């Protein structure tokens, strides 16, 4: 179990999750006896679904509980697509209160399915229109450029791929390890962007599918979770991947992974990562308090300086030098097309492209 109050990331059923919530995840409230519950109108716990990883989740659990000692933060660390699927399956009996972390496309999908509770935060004026839903079903917490990641012990910056199409060169055959896209908002976006490059003019995904077939031929493995991907690239089992820039910088600087990155020359998708309240959540007051906390000025400074997140708020001063100096060429993307098409594109990839060359050889 990751984190002192973390939910286990098990597959499945709402019943199993309910047992976790009532059982292994539930800590003794006497451990927080220093808080005077009579002085707060917040509920005694708040449940977070998030792909942000145990380091961030554990830290923000502790910091929020320090400010709200009567509230027990419980969290489930899973991929953003898995969050959407779980929130969708729990619509009639929500188990989560807050969904923290996913591309805006996924939040828009959830909004369309009636899964989110609109909330306009107190910092609303510090967000440009592109960084929040027009009805405030979600608001942006960070900007996430996608990059080509490589093992810096095995490759020099000059040897690493410079652009997306370079990944198709035969010299990278069995050198690429990728996070399984259908469970990852980051990978879902990267793959969809590769299709969209031609689709935006042709309205046909064929060339995008052909590009993904060539990438598949060079891909050694689709890792079940990010930690497996990190480990295998770090060990040199593969030397190249594609991932988000903040995580690559964090892994390099904080955990001494032999990683570096290249910002693709032709442009890259830049995701807006967000936060949202789950509709009909059991702990709405604590959920709003957590929502406000994780995008407060204090939290943004922590996320930028310690966890390498690029804020969406316009009123955060004295950001780290790497944020100020990084030059990104955003890919021109119609995100509404992504919302309507990406699920179908990824389903086609899963059924018709993934590992097909390996299967044919067998």
Short mmCIF file of C-alpha atoms in Angstrom, two decimals:
data_model
loop_
_atom_site.label_atom_id
_atom_site.label_comp_id
_atom_site.label_asym_id
_atom_site.label_seq_id
_atom_site.Cartn_x
_atom_site.Cartn_y
_atom_site.Cartn_z
CA UNK A 1 0.00 0.00 0.00
CA UNK A 2 1.58 3.28 -1.11
CA UNK A 3 1.36 6.08 1.45
CA UNK A 4 -0.02 5.86 4.96
CA UNK A 5 -3.60 6.37 3.84
CA UNK A 6 -3.27 5.34 0.21
CA UNK A 7 -5.81 3.07 -1.38
CA UNK A 8 -4.38 -0.01 -3.06
CA UNK A 9 -4.52 0.21 -6.83
CA UNK A 10 -6.53 -2.90 -7.51
CA UNK A 11 -8.60 -3.62 -10.56
CA UNK A 12 -12.05 -3.31 -10.42
CA UNK A 13 -15.26 -3.49 -8.86
CA UNK A 14 -16.94 -0.83 -6.85
CA UNK A 15 -17.51 -3.40 -4.14
CA UNK A 16 -13.77 -3.95 -3.77
CA UNK A 17 -13.13 -0.23 -3.61
CA UNK A 18 -15.85 0.21 -1.02
CA UNK A 19 -14.22 -2.45 1.13
CA UNK A 20 -10.92 -0.62 0.83
CA UNK A 21 -12.49 2.67 1.78
CA UNK A 22 -14.15 1.16 4.81
CA UNK A 23 -11.31 -1.14 5.72
CA UNK A 24 -7.62 -1.03 4.87
CA UNK A 25 -7.62 2.63 3.89
CA UNK A 26 -9.38 3.89 6.96
CA UNK A 27 -7.02 5.14 9.61
CA UNK A 28 -7.84 5.72 13.24
CA UNK A 29 -9.20 9.22 13.71
CA UNK A 30 -7.59 9.21 17.15
CA UNK A 31 -4.27 9.69 15.36
CA UNK A 32 -5.50 13.20 14.57
CA UNK A 33 -6.73 13.95 18.06
CA UNK A 34 -4.89 17.25 18.06
CA UNK A 35 -7.65 18.67 15.86
CA UNK A 36 -10.77 20.07 17.52
CA UNK A 37 -13.57 18.78 15.29
CA UNK A 38 -16.12 21.04 16.93
CA UNK A 39 -14.35 24.08 15.46
CA UNK A 40 -14.60 22.99 11.82
CA UNK A 41 -17.50 22.54 9.47
CA UNK A 42 -15.48 20.21 7.22
CA UNK A 43 -16.21 16.50 7.02
CA UNK A 44 -13.78 14.13 8.72
CA UNK A 45 -12.22 12.87 5.50
CA UNK A 46 -11.75 13.60 1.81
CA UNK A 47 -11.02 10.98 -0.88
CA UNK A 48 -8.74 11.89 -3.79
CA UNK A 49 -8.27 10.03 -7.07
CA UNK A 50 -5.05 11.13 -8.79
CA UNK A 51 -2.26 10.05 -11.16
CA UNK A 52 0.25 12.41 -9.52
CA UNK A 53 2.21 9.66 -7.75
CA UNK A 54 2.83 8.85 -4.13
CA UNK A 55 5.51 11.51 -3.54
CA UNK A 56 3.19 14.43 -4.33
CA UNK A 57 0.13 12.76 -2.81
CA UNK A 58 1.86 11.93 0.46
CA UNK A 59 3.28 15.44 0.77
CA UNK A 60 -0.04 17.16 0.10
CA UNK A 61 -1.86 14.75 2.38
CA UNK A 62 0.42 15.83 5.24
CA UNK A 63 0.30 19.54 4.42
CA UNK A 64 -3.49 19.65 4.08
CA UNK A 65 -4.00 17.62 7.25
CA UNK A 66 -1.65 19.97 9.11
CA UNK A 67 -3.92 22.88 8.19
CA UNK A 68 -7.09 20.84 8.73
CA UNK A 69 -6.22 18.38 11.51
CA UNK A 70 -9.76 17.08 11.74
CA UNK A 71 -9.71 15.89 8.09
CA UNK A 72 -8.25 12.55 7.02
CA UNK A 73 -6.95 12.61 3.42
CA UNK A 74 -7.24 9.30 1.60
CA UNK A 75 -5.96 8.83 -1.94
CA UNK A 76 -5.83 6.39 -4.81
CA UNK A 77 -2.81 6.65 -7.14
CA UNK A 78 -3.81 5.43 -10.63
CA UNK A 79 -3.55 6.66 -14.21
CA UNK A 80 -5.86 9.43 -15.34
CA UNK A 81 -7.76 7.20 -17.78
CA UNK A 82 -8.30 4.74 -14.94
CA UNK A 83 -9.62 7.60 -12.80
CA UNK A 84 -12.14 8.52 -15.49
CA UNK A 85 -13.23 4.91 -15.88
CA UNK A 86 -13.62 4.50 -12.12
CA UNK A 87 -15.52 7.74 -11.60
CA UNK A 88 -17.75 6.73 -14.50
CA UNK A 89 -18.45 3.30 -12.99
CA UNK A 90 -19.18 4.85 -9.59
CA UNK A 91 -21.58 7.49 -10.88
CA UNK A 92 -24.53 6.18 -8.85
CA UNK A 93 -22.46 5.79 -5.71
CA UNK A 94 -19.40 8.10 -5.84
CA UNK A 95 -16.42 6.99 -3.76
CA UNK A 96 -14.11 9.88 -4.65
CA UNK A 97 -14.59 13.52 -3.68
CA UNK A 98 -11.84 15.12 -5.77
CA UNK A 99 -10.22 14.16 -9.07
CA UNK A 100 -6.79 15.80 -9.08
CA UNK A 101 -4.74 15.45 -12.24
CA UNK A 102 -5.70 14.69 -15.83
CA UNK A 103 -5.62 16.44 -19.19
CA UNK A 104 -8.46 18.90 -19.75
CA UNK A 105 -9.78 16.65 -22.53
CA UNK A 106 -10.64 13.98 -19.97
CA UNK A 107 -12.34 16.45 -17.65
CA UNK A 108 -14.42 17.67 -20.58
CA UNK A 109 -15.43 14.08 -21.29
CA UNK A 110 -16.42 13.66 -17.65
CA UNK A 111 -18.36 16.92 -17.72
CA UNK A 112 -20.30 15.74 -20.75
CA UNK A 113 -21.27 12.58 -18.87
CA UNK A 114 -22.49 14.50 -15.83
CA UNK A 115 -19.70 13.27 -13.55
CA UNK A 116 -18.40 16.63 -12.25
CA UNK A 117 -19.69 19.25 -9.85
CA UNK A 118 -19.03 22.83 -11.07
CA UNK A 119 -17.03 24.99 -8.67
CA UNK A 120 -15.57 28.46 -9.23
CA UNK A 121 -12.51 28.77 -6.98
CA UNK A 122 -11.46 31.88 -5.10
CA UNK A 123 -8.41 32.24 -7.39
CA UNK A 124 -10.57 32.31 -10.55
CA UNK A 125 -9.29 35.74 -11.68
CA UNK A 126 -5.74 34.38 -11.83
CA UNK A 127 -6.66 31.85 -14.54
CA UNK A 128 -6.82 32.68 -18.23
CA UNK A 129 -9.87 31.38 -20.08
CA UNK A 130 -7.88 28.53 -21.65
CA UNK A 131 -7.08 27.19 -18.19
CA UNK A 132 -10.60 26.51 -16.96
CA UNK A 133 -13.91 25.16 -18.16
CA UNK A 134 -16.36 27.88 -19.13
CA UNK A 135 -18.81 26.54 -16.51
CA UNK A 136 -16.03 25.80 -14.01
CA UNK A 137 -16.50 22.04 -14.17
CA UNK A 138 -12.68 21.95 -13.80
CA UNK A 139 -9.82 24.39 -13.45
CA UNK A 140 -6.21 24.06 -14.54
CA UNK A 141 -3.40 23.46 -12.05
CA UNK A 142 -0.38 23.10 -14.33
CA UNK A 143 0.84 23.10 -17.93
CA UNK A 144 2.51 19.94 -19.15
CA UNK A 145 4.63 19.86 -22.34
CA UNK A 146 5.29 16.40 -23.80
CA UNK A 147 8.86 15.45 -24.70
CA UNK A 148 11.14 12.69 -25.94
CA UNK A 149 12.90 11.17 -22.93
CA UNK A 150 16.18 9.29 -23.19
CA UNK A 151 18.78 7.52 -21.03
CA UNK A 152 21.60 10.06 -20.76
CA UNK A 153 24.17 7.39 -19.86
CA UNK A 154 23.47 5.48 -23.05
CA UNK A 155 22.89 8.41 -25.39
CA UNK A 156 24.28 11.92 -25.73
CA UNK A 157 21.91 14.78 -26.48
CA UNK A 158 23.28 14.80 -30.02
CA UNK A 159 22.45 11.11 -30.49
CA UNK A 160 18.91 11.33 -29.05
CA UNK A 161 15.90 11.70 -31.39
CA UNK A 162 15.21 15.36 -32.18
CA UNK A 163 11.60 15.11 -33.33
CA UNK A 164 8.65 12.75 -33.35
CA UNK A 165 9.38 11.31 -36.79
CA UNK A 166 12.93 10.42 -35.72
CA UNK A 167 11.42 7.75 -33.45
CA UNK A 168 10.49 5.77 -36.58
CA UNK A 169 14.10 5.31 -37.66
CA UNK A 170 15.05 1.60 -37.65
CA UNK A 171 18.02 2.33 -35.38
CA UNK A 172 15.54 2.67 -32.51
CA UNK A 173 14.07 -0.80 -33.03
CA UNK A 174 13.63 -2.47 -29.61
CA UNK A 175 15.12 0.64 -27.96
CA UNK A 176 11.79 2.32 -27.16
CA UNK A 177 9.78 1.58 -24.00
CA UNK A 178 6.42 3.30 -23.65
CA UNK A 179 3.82 3.56 -20.91
CA UNK A 180 0.70 1.62 -21.99
CA UNK A 181 -1.34 4.40 -23.64
CA UNK A 182 -4.89 3.34 -22.81
CA UNK A 183 -4.29 3.77 -19.07
CA UNK A 184 -2.42 7.07 -19.39
CA UNK A 185 -3.75 10.52 -20.21
CA UNK A 186 -0.24 11.63 -21.16
CA UNK A 187 0.30 8.80 -23.65
CA UNK A 188 -3.27 9.02 -24.93
CA UNK A 189 -2.59 12.66 -25.79
CA UNK A 190 0.78 12.00 -27.44
CA UNK A 191 -0.62 9.21 -29.62
CA UNK A 192 -3.70 11.24 -30.52
CA UNK A 193 -1.47 14.20 -31.42
CA UNK A 194 0.47 12.01 -33.84
CA UNK A 195 -2.79 11.08 -35.57
CA UNK A 196 -4.09 14.65 -35.46
CA UNK A 197 -1.10 16.09 -37.35
CA UNK A 198 -2.48 14.77 -40.64
CA UNK A 199 -6.11 14.40 -39.58
CA UNK A 200 -6.57 18.15 -39.11
CA UNK A 201 -6.33 18.59 -42.90
CA UNK A 202 -7.32 15.21 -44.30
CA UNK A 203 -10.07 14.31 -41.79
CA UNK A 204 -8.76 10.75 -42.11
CA UNK A 205 -6.72 9.00 -39.37
CA UNK A 206 -5.07 6.59 -41.85
CA UNK A 207 -1.64 8.27 -41.98
CA UNK A 208 -1.66 8.65 -38.21
CA UNK A 209 -2.35 4.94 -37.82
CA UNK A 210 0.50 4.18 -40.23
CA UNK A 211 2.80 6.35 -38.09
CA UNK A 212 1.78 4.44 -34.95
CA UNK A 213 2.37 1.13 -36.74
CA UNK A 214 5.94 2.17 -37.47
CA UNK A 215 6.41 3.27 -33.87
CA UNK A 216 4.99 -0.04 -32.68
CA UNK A 217 7.56 -1.88 -34.80
CA UNK A 218 10.32 -0.06 -32.88
CA UNK A 219 8.71 -0.40 -29.45
CA UNK A 220 10.12 -3.07 -27.17
CA UNK A 221 7.43 -2.85 -24.49
CA UNK A 222 4.31 -1.02 -23.36
CA UNK A 223 4.82 -0.80 -19.59
CA UNK A 224 1.83 -1.33 -17.30
CA UNK A 225 2.67 1.72 -15.17
CA UNK A 226 5.14 4.63 -15.16
CA UNK A 227 7.43 3.13 -12.50
CA UNK A 228 8.11 0.07 -14.68
CA UNK A 229 8.85 2.31 -17.65
CA UNK A 230 11.20 4.51 -15.59
CA UNK A 231 13.06 1.47 -14.24
CA UNK A 232 13.58 -0.19 -17.60
CA UNK A 233 14.76 2.96 -19.35
CA UNK A 234 17.08 3.73 -16.40
CA UNK A 235 18.56 0.21 -16.61
CA UNK A 236 19.10 0.58 -20.33
CA UNK A 237 16.63 -2.15 -21.31
CA UNK A 238 15.34 0.57 -23.58
CA UNK A 239 17.03 3.91 -24.18
CA UNK A 240 14.14 6.10 -25.37
CA UNK A 241 10.57 6.90 -24.34
CA UNK A 242 8.05 9.70 -24.65
CA UNK A 243 6.67 11.36 -21.54
CA UNK A 244 5.87 14.69 -19.91
CA UNK A 245 8.64 17.19 -19.27
CA UNK A 246 7.96 17.97 -15.57
CA UNK A 247 8.22 14.30 -14.58
CA UNK A 248 11.42 13.83 -16.55
CA UNK A 249 13.01 16.86 -14.86
CA UNK A 250 11.85 15.67 -11.44
CA UNK A 251 13.20 12.14 -11.96
CA UNK A 252 16.53 13.54 -13.11
CA UNK A 253 16.97 16.17 -10.41
CA UNK A 254 15.36 14.56 -7.37
CA UNK A 255 15.86 10.83 -7.90
CA UNK A 256 19.07 10.86 -9.92
CA UNK A 257 17.65 8.86 -12.79
CA UNK A 258 19.93 8.98 -15.87
CA UNK A 259 17.27 10.85 -17.84
CA UNK A 260 17.24 13.89 -20.07
CA UNK A 261 14.78 15.14 -22.66
CA UNK A 262 14.41 16.73 -26.08
CA UNK A 263 11.58 19.13 -26.88
CA UNK A 264 10.41 18.03 -30.36
CA UNK A 265 11.46 20.59 -32.96
CA UNK A 266 8.18 20.54 -34.91
CA UNK A 267 6.08 21.26 -31.83
CA UNK A 268 4.56 19.31 -28.98
CA UNK A 269 1.18 18.98 -27.30
CA UNK A 270 1.00 21.06 -24.12
CA UNK A 271 -1.60 19.69 -21.76
CA UNK A 272 -3.54 21.62 -19.19
CA UNK A 273 -3.61 19.45 -16.08
CA UNK A 274 -6.62 20.11 -13.90
CA UNK A 275 -8.67 19.41 -10.83
CA UNK A 276 -12.40 18.82 -10.41
CA UNK A 277 -15.02 17.93 -7.84
CA UNK A 278 -16.89 14.66 -8.28
CA UNK A 279 -20.65 15.11 -8.56
CA UNK A 280 -22.66 13.99 -5.52
CA UNK A 281 -19.47 13.41 -3.53
CA UNK A 282 -19.87 12.35 0.07
CA UNK A 283 -17.58 15.04 1.49
CA UNK A 284 -18.23 18.23 -0.53
CA UNK A 285 -16.98 20.77 2.00
CA UNK A 286 -13.66 19.03 2.58
CA UNK A 287 -13.39 18.49 -1.17
CA UNK A 288 -13.68 22.24 -1.88
CA UNK A 289 -11.11 22.99 0.80
CA UNK A 290 -8.66 20.50 -0.75
CA UNK A 291 -9.38 21.87 -4.24
CA UNK A 292 -8.49 25.39 -3.05
CA UNK A 293 -5.42 24.19 -1.19
CA UNK A 294 -3.68 22.34 -4.01
CA UNK A 295 -3.86 25.36 -6.32
CA UNK A 296 -3.07 27.98 -3.69
CA UNK A 297 -0.03 30.22 -4.13
CA UNK A 298 1.77 28.21 -1.45
CA UNK A 299 1.04 24.93 -3.20
CA UNK A 300 2.04 26.29 -6.62
CA UNK A 301 5.43 27.30 -5.28
CA UNK A 302 5.93 23.83 -3.81
CA UNK A 303 4.82 22.12 -7.00
CA UNK A 304 7.06 24.32 -9.16
CA UNK A 305 10.18 24.22 -6.98
CA UNK A 306 10.00 20.65 -5.70
CA UNK A 307 7.90 18.75 -8.21
CA UNK A 308 8.67 20.67 -11.43
CA UNK A 309 5.12 21.67 -12.30
CA UNK A 310 4.52 24.76 -14.48
CA UNK A 311 1.65 26.80 -12.95
CA UNK A 312 -1.44 27.91 -14.81
CA UNK A 313 -2.05 30.78 -12.39
CA UNK A 314 -0.74 34.14 -13.58
CA UNK A 315 0.02 35.47 -10.09
CA UNK A 316 2.84 33.12 -9.04
CA UNK A 317 6.11 35.06 -8.72
CA UNK A 318 9.77 33.99 -8.60
CA UNK A 319 9.38 30.71 -10.43
CA UNK A 320 12.40 28.41 -10.90
CA UNK A 321 14.87 29.37 -13.61
CA UNK A 322 14.18 26.25 -15.70
CA UNK A 323 10.51 27.28 -16.04
CA UNK A 324 11.39 30.84 -17.01
CA UNK A 325 13.99 29.73 -19.58
CA UNK A 326 12.31 26.70 -21.19
CA UNK A 327 11.16 27.48 -24.71
CA UNK A 328 8.22 25.39 -25.88
CA UNK A 329 6.64 25.33 -29.34
CA UNK A 330 3.05 24.25 -28.65
CA UNK A 331 1.41 22.07 -31.26
CA UNK A 332 -1.70 23.67 -32.73
CA UNK A 333 -4.49 21.36 -31.56
CA UNK A 334 -8.27 21.55 -31.62
CA UNK A 335 -8.95 19.92 -28.26
CA UNK A 336 -12.62 19.45 -29.10
CA UNK A 337 -11.53 17.07 -31.87
CA UNK A 338 -9.49 15.16 -29.30
CA UNK A 339 -12.52 14.89 -27.04
CA UNK A 340 -14.65 13.43 -29.80
CA UNK A 341 -12.07 11.25 -31.54
CA UNK A 342 -9.29 10.13 -29.20
CA UNK A 343 -11.18 7.26 -27.55
CA UNK A 344 -11.98 5.76 -30.95
CA UNK A 345 -8.44 6.30 -32.17
CA UNK A 346 -6.98 4.58 -29.11
CA UNK A 347 -9.41 1.69 -29.35
CA UNK A 348 -8.34 1.17 -32.97
CA UNK A 349 -4.67 1.27 -31.93
CA UNK A 350 -5.27 -1.28 -29.18
CA UNK A 351 -7.17 -3.69 -31.42
CA UNK A 352 -5.33 -3.30 -34.70
CA UNK A 353 -1.81 -1.93 -34.15
CA UNK A 354 -0.39 -2.82 -30.73
CA UNK A 355 2.23 -5.59 -30.92
CA UNK A 356 0.99 -6.73 -34.35
CA UNK A 357 4.48 -7.15 -35.77
CA UNK A 358 5.54 -9.30 -32.81
CA UNK A 359 2.39 -11.43 -33.13
CA UNK A 360 3.03 -11.99 -36.83
CA UNK A 361 6.57 -13.18 -36.13
CA UNK A 362 5.28 -15.64 -33.55
#
